[in-house]
mmCIF file of C-alpha atoms and ligand atoms in Angstrom:
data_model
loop_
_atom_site.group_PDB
_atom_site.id
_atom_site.type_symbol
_atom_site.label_atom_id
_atom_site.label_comp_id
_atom_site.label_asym_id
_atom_site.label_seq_id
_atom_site.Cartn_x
_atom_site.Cartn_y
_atom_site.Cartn_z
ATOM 1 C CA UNK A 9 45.307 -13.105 52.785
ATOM 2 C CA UNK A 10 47.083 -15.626 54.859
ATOM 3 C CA UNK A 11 50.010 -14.957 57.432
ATOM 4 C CA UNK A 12 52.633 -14.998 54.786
ATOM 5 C CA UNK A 13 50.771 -12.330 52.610
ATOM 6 C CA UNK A 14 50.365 -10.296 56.055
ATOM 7 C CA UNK A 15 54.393 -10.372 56.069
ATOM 8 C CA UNK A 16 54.245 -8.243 52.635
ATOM 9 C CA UNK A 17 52.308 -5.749 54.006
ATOM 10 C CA UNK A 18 53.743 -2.789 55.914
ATOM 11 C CA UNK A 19 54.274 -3.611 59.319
ATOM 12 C CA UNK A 20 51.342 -2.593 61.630
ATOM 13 C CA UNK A 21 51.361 -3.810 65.688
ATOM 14 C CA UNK A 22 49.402 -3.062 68.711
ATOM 15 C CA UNK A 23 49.147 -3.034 71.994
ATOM 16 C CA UNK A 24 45.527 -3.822 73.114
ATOM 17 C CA UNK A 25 45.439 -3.125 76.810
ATOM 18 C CA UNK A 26 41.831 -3.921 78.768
ATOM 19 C CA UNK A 27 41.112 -1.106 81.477
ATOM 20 C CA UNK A 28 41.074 -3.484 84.210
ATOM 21 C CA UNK A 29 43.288 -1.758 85.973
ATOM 22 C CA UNK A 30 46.784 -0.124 85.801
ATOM 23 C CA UNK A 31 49.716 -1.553 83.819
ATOM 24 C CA UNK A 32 51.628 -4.154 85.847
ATOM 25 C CA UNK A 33 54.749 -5.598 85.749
ATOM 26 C CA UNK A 34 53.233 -8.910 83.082
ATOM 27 C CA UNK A 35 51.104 -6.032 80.653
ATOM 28 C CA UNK A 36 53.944 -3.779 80.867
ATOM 29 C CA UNK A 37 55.796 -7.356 79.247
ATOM 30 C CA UNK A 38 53.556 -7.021 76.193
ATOM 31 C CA UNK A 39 54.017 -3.248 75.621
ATOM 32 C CA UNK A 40 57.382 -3.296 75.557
ATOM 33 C CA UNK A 41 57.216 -5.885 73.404
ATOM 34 C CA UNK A 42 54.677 -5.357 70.975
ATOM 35 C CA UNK A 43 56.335 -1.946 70.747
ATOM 36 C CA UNK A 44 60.067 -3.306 70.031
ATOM 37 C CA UNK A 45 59.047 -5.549 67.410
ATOM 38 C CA UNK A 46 57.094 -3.301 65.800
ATOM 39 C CA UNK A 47 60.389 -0.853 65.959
ATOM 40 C CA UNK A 48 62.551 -3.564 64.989
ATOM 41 C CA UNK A 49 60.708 -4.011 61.780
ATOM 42 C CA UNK A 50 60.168 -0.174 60.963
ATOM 43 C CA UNK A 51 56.282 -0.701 61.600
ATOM 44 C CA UNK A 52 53.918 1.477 63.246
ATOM 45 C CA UNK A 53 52.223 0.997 66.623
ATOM 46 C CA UNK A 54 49.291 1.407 67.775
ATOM 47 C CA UNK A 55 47.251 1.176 71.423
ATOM 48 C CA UNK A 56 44.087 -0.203 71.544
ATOM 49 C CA UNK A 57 41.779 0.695 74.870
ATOM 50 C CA UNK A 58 40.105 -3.285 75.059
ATOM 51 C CA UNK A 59 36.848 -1.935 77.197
ATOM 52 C CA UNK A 60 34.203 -3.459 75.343
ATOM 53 C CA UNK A 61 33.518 -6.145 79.136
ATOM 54 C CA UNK A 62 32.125 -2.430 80.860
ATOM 55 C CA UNK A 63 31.820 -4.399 84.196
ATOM 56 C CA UNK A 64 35.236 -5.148 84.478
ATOM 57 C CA UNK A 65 36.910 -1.825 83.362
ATOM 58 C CA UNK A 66 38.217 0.234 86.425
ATOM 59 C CA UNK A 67 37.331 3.905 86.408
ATOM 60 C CA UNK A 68 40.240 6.009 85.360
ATOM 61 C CA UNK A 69 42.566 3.366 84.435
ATOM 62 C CA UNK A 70 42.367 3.608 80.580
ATOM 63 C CA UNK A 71 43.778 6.646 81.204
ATOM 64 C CA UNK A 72 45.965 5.942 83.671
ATOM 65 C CA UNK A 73 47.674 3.290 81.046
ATOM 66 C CA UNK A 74 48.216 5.924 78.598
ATOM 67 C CA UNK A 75 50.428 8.263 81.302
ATOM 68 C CA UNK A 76 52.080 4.877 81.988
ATOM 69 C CA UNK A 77 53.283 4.154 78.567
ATOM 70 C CA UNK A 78 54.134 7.427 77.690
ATOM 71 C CA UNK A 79 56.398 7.430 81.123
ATOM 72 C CA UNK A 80 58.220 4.188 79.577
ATOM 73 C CA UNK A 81 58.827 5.907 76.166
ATOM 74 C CA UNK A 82 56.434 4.154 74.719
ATOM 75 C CA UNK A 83 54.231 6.112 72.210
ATOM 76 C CA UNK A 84 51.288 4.985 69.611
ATOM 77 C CA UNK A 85 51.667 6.680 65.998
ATOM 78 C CA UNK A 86 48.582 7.092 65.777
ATOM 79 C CA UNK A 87 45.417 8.041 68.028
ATOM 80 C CA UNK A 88 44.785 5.260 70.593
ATOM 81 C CA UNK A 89 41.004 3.697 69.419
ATOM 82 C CA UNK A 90 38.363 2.211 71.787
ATOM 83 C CA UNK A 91 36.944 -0.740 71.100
ATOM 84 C CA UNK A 92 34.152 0.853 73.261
ATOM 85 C CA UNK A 93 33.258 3.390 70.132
ATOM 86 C CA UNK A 94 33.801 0.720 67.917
ATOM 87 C CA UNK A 95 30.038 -1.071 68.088
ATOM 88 C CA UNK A 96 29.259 -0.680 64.805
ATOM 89 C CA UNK A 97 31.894 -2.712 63.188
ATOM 90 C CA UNK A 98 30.756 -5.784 65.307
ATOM 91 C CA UNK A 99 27.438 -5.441 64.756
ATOM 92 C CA UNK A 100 27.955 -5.347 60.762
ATOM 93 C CA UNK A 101 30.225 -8.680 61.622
ATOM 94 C CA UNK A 102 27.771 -10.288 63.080
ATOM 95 C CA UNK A 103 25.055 -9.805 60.935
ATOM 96 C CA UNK A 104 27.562 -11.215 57.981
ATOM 97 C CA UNK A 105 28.356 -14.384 60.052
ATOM 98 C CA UNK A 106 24.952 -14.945 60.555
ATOM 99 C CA UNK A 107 23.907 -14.353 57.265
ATOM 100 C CA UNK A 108 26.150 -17.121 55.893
ATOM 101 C CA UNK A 109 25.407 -19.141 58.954
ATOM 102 C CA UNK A 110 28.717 -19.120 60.680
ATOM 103 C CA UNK A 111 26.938 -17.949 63.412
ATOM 104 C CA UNK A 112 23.837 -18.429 64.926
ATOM 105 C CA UNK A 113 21.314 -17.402 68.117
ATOM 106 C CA UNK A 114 22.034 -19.010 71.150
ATOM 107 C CA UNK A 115 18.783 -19.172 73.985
ATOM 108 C CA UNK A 116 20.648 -21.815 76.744
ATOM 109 C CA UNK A 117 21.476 -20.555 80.104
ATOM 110 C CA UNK A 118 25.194 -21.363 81.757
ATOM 111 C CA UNK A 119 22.605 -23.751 83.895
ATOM 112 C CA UNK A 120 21.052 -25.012 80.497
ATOM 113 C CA UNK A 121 24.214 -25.898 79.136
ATOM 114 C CA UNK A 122 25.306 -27.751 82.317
ATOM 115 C CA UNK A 123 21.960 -29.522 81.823
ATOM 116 C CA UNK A 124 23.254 -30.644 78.652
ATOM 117 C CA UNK A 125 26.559 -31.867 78.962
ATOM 118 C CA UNK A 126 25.532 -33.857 81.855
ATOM 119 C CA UNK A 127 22.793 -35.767 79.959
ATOM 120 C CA UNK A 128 25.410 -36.661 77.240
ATOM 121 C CA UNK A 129 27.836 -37.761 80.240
ATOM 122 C CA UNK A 130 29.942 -35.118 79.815
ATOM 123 C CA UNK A 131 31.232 -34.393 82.927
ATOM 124 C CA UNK A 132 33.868 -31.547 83.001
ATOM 125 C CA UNK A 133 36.434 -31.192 85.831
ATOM 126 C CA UNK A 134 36.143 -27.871 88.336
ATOM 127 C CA UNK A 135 36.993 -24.478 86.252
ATOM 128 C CA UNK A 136 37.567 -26.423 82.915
ATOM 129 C CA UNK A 137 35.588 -25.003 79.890
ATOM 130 C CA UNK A 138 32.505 -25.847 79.151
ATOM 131 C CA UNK A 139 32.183 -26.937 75.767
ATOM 132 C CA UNK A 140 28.641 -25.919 73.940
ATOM 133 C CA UNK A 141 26.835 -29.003 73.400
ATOM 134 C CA UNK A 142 25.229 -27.445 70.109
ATOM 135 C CA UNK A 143 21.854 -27.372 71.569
ATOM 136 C CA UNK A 144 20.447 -24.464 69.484
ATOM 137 C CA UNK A 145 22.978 -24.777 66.371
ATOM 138 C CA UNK A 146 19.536 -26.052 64.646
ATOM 139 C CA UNK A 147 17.487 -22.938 66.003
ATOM 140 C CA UNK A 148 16.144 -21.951 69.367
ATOM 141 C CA UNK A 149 13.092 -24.107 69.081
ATOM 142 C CA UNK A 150 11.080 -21.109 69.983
ATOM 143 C CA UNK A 151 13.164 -19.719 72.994
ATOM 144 C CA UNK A 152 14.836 -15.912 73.172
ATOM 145 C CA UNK A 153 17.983 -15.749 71.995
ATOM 146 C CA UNK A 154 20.594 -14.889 74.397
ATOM 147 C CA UNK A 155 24.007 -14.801 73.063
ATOM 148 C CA UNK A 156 25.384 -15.344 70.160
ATOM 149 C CA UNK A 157 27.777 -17.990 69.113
ATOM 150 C CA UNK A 158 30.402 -19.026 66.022
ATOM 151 C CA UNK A 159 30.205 -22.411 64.501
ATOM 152 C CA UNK A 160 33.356 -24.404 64.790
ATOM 153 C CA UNK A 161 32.088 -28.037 63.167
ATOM 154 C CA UNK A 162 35.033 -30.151 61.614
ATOM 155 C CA UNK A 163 37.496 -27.484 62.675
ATOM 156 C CA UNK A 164 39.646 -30.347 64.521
ATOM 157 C CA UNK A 165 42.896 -29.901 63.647
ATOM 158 C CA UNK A 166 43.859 -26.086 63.802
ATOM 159 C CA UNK A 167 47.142 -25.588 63.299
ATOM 160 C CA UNK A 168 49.202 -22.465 63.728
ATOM 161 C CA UNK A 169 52.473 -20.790 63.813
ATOM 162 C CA UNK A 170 54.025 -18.851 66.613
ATOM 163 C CA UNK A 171 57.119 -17.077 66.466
ATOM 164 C CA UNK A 172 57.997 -17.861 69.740
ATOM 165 C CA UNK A 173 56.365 -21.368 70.539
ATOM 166 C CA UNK A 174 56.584 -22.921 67.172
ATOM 167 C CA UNK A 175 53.972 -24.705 65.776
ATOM 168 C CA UNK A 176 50.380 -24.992 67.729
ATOM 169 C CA UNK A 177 47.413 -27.327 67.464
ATOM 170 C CA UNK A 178 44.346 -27.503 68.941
ATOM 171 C CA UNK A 179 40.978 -28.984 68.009
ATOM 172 C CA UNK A 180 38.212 -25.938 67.729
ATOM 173 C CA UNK A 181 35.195 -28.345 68.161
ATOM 174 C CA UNK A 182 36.474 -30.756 70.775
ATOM 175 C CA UNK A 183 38.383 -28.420 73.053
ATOM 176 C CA UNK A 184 36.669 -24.963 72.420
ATOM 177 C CA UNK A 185 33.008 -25.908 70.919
ATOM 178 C CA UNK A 186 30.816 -22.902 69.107
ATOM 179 C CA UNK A 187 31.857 -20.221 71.059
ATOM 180 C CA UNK A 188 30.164 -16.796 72.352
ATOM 181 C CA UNK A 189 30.480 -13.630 69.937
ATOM 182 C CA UNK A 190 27.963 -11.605 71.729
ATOM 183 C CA UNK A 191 27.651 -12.112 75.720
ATOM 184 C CA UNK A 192 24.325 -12.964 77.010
ATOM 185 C CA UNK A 193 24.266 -9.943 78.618
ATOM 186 C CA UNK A 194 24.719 -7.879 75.825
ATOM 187 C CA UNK A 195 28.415 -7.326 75.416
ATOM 188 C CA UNK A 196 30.503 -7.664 72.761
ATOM 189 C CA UNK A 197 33.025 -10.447 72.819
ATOM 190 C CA UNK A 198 36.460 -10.402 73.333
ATOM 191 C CA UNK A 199 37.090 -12.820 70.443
ATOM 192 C CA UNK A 200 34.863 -11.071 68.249
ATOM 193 C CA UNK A 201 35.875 -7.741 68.723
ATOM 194 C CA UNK A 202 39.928 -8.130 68.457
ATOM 195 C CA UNK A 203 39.400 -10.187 65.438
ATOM 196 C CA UNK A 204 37.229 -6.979 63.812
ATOM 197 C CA UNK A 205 39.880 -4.645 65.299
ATOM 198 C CA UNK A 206 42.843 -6.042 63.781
ATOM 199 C CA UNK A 207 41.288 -6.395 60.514
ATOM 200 C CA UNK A 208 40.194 -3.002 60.538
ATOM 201 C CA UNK A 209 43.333 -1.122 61.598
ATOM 202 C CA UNK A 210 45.563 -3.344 59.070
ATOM 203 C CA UNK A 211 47.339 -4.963 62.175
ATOM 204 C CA UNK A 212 50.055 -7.232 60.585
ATOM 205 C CA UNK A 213 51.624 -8.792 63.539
ATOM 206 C CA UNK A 214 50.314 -9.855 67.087
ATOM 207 C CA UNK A 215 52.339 -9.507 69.757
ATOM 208 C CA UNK A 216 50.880 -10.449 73.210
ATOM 209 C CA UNK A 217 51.125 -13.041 76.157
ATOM 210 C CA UNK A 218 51.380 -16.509 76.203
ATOM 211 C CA UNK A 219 48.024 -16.544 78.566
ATOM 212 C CA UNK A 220 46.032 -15.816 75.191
ATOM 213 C CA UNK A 221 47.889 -18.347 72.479
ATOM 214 C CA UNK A 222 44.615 -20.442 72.687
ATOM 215 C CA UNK A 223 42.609 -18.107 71.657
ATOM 216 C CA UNK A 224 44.478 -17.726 68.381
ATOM 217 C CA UNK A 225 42.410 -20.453 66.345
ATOM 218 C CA UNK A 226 39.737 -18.670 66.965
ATOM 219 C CA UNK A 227 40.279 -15.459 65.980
ATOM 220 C CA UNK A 228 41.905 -17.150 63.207
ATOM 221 C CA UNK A 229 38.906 -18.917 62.173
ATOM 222 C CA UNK A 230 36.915 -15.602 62.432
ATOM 223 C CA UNK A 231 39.467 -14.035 60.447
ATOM 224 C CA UNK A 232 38.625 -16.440 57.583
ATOM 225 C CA UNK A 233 35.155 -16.421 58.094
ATOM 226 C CA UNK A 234 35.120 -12.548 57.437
ATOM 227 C CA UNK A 235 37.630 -12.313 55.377
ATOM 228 C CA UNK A 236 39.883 -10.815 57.067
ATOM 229 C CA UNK A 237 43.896 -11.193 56.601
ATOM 230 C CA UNK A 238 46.195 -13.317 59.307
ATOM 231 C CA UNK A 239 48.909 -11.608 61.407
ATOM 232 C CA UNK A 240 52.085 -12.962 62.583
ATOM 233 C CA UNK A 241 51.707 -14.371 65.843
ATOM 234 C CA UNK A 242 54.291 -13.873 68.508
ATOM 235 C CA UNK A 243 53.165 -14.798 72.481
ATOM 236 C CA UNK A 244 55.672 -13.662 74.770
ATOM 237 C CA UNK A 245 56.588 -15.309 78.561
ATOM 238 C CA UNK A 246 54.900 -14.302 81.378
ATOM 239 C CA UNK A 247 55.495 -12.638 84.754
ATOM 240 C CA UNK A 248 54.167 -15.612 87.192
ATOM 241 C CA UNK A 249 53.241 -14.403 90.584
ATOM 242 C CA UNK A 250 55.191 -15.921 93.456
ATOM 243 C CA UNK A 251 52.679 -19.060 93.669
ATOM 244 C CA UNK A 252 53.077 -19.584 89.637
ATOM 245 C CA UNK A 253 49.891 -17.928 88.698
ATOM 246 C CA UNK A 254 50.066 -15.686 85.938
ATOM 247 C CA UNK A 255 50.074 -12.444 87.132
ATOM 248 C CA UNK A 256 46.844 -10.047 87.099
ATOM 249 C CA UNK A 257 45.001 -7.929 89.209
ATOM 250 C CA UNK A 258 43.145 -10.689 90.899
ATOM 251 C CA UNK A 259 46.290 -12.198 91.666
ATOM 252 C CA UNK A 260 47.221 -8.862 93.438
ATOM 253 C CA UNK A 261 49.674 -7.150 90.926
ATOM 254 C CA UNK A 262 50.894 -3.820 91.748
ATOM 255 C CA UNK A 263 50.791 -0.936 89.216
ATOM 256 C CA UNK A 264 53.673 -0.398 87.675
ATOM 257 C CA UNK A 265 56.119 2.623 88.878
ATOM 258 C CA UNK A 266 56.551 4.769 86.428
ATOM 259 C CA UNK A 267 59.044 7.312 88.563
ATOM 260 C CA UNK A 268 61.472 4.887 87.371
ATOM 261 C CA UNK A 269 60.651 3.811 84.295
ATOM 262 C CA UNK A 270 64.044 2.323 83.318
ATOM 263 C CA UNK A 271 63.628 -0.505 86.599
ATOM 264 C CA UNK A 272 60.356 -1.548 84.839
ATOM 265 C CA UNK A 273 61.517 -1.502 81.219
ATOM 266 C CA UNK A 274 64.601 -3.982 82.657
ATOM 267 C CA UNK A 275 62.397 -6.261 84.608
ATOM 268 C CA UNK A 276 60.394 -6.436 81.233
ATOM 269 C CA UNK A 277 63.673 -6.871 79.320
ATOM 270 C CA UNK A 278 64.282 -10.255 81.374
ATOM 271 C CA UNK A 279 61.196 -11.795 81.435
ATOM 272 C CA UNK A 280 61.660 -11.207 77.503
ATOM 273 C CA UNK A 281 65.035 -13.041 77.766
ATOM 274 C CA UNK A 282 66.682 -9.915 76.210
ATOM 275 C CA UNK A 283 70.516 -8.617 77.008
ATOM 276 C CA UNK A 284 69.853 -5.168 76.110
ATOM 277 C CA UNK A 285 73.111 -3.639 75.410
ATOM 278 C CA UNK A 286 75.057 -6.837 75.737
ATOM 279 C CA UNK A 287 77.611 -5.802 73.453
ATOM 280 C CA UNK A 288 78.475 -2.720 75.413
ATOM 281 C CA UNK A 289 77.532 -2.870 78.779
ATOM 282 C CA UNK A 290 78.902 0.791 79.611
ATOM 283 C CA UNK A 291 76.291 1.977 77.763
ATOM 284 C CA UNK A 292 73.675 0.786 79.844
ATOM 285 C CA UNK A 293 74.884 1.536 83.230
ATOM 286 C CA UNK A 294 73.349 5.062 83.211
ATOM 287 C CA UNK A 295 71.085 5.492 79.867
ATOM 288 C CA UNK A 296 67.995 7.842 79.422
ATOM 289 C CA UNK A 297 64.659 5.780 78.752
ATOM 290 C CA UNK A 298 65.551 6.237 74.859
ATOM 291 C CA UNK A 299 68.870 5.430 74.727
ATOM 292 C CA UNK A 300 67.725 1.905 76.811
ATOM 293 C CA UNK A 301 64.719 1.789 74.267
ATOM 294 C CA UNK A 302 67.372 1.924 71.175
ATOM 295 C CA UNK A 303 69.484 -0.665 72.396
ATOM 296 C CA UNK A 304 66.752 -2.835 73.358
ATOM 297 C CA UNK A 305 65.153 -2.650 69.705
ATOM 298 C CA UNK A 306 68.771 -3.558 68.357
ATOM 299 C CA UNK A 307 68.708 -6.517 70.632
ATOM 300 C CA UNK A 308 65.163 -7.657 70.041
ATOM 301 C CA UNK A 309 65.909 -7.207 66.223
ATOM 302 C CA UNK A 310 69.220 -9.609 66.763
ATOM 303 C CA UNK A 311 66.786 -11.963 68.341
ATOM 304 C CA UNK A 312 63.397 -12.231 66.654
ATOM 305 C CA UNK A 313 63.861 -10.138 63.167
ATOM 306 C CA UNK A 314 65.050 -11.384 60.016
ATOM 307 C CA UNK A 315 65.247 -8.120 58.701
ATOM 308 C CA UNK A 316 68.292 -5.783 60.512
ATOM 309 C CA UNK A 317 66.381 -3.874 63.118
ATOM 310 C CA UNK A 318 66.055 -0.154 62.506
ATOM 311 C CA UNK A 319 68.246 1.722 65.301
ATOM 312 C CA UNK A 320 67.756 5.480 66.083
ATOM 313 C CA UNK A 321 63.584 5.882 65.658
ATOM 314 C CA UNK A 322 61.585 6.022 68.739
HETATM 315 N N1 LIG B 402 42.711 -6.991 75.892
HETATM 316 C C1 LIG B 402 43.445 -8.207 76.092
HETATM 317 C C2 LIG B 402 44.067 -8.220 77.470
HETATM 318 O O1 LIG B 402 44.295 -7.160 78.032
HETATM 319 C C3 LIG B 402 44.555 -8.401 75.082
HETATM 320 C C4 LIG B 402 44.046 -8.661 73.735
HETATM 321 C C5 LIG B 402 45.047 -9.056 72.692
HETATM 322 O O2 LIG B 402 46.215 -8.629 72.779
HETATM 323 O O3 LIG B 402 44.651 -9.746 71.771
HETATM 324 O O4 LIG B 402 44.341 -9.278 77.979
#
């Protein structure tokens, strides 16, 4: 099924938080958003818990996100999944991409790799990726496998839709290179796991931010590797800490305060570029969360629907 057959099918969104920490002021961005267009077109939406990296998920916090959405109105229709009990769909993907050889064993070291690219000349600058130089794509030549990687050969010229940033390109083998599905250290894969996770739960539309548009050919390739349907993609603006880095815990952001839920949902509302209640200011002087919620959907339907957004269901 390709994105335009996803459009026939009954709108499905999520929110798929990780458990890094509590919701912030740029994840509380994508909730609100994921959540209004998934109101907007009459959908359903759901909350994914995204704790598959176990190192990195803060104790408490995937609950702690829950009490925060529900404190900004916004509510899953159905019960909020874990990727983290979730295992056993991966490991069935795997096995099929390696038994048609999209996928293969991968024994090289971050150190090996490094080893590799500089031999072909291949000098990277500081932080960029580091593209796999396909050293085991033939087999491990008798070394352990490690992780586990997707083929990308000939995929240079990915191209891609997104609501918001029009159309996208990007070259899977030159800028990305067979990429990890299974971590080295046993983990699943980010890019493995979402790509399973929407397919499973029927998602229709992706709604997230901008910070993970490149990862979109990707899952998009997995998608067609497993046969999988294509959402809608929309990626949404992001709140930039005051030195322009996009903001995170590392980069210090404070959990969002959910005492007053409505100063959170407006500073969301602006980063989204959305004049909730525009038409009729007095109502928004003094709203309850839902009333705010209602107007916003009807002004986030005005802006990014075709469809007229449906008013009145929270
Ligand atoms: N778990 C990811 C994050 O918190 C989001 C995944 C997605 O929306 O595709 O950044």
């Amino acid at each position: 099924m390709s994105a335009a057959d996803s459009r026939l099918a009954p709108y499905r969104g999520r929110f798929a938080p990780s458990p890094t920490g509590p919701l912030h002021a740029g994840s509380v961005v994508a909730a609100l958003a994921s959540w209004l267009d998934a109101r907007a077109h009459r959908g359903q939406w759901l909350v994914r818990i995204e704790d598959t990296d176990t190192p990195r998920c803060a104790a408490g916090a995937a609950a702690l996100i829950l009490r925060q959405l529900a404190c900004l109105g916004l509510q899953p229709d159905e019960p909020v999944q874990w990727q983290s009990k979730r295992t056993l769909h991966y490991e069935a993907a795997l096995n099929v991409l390696c038994a048609k050889g999209h996928a293969y064993g991968c024994a090289c070291s971050r150190q090996d790799i490094e080893r590799a690219l500089a031999a072909a000349g291949q000098a990277r600058e500081r932080h960029a990726m580091a593209v796999y130089p396909g050293t085991c794509r033939a087999g491990t030549q008798g070394r352990g496998v490690r992780a586990w990687r997707a083929r990308v050969q000939g995929m240079n010229d990915w191209r891609w839709h997104d609501r918001r940033l029009g159309s996208q390109q990007q070259d899977l083998e030159a800028q990305i290179g067979d990429f990890v599905i299974k971590r080295s250290d046993g983990l699943w894969a980010y890019q493995l796991a979402v790509v399973v996770d929407d397919g499973l739960q029927g998602i229709t539309h992706v709604v997230r931010g901008e910070d993970l548009a490149d990862n979109t050919p990707r899952q998009q390739h997995l998608q067609n590797l497993l046969g999988l349907p294509t959402p809608d993609y929309l990626h949404t603006a992001l709140v930039l800490s005051p030195d322009g880095q996009k903001l995170s815990k590392q980069t210090g952001a404070q959990a969002v305060d959910v005492h007053d839920p409505l100063h959170a949902l407006r500073a969301a509302a602006r980063v989204l570029e959305l004049e909730v209640g525009g038409d009729n200011p007095a109502a928004v002087e003094e709203p309850t969360v839902n009333r705010w919620l209602e107007l916003a959907i009807e002004a986030w339907g005005q802006r990014w629907c075709r469809t007229a957004p449906a008013l009145g269901r929270l």
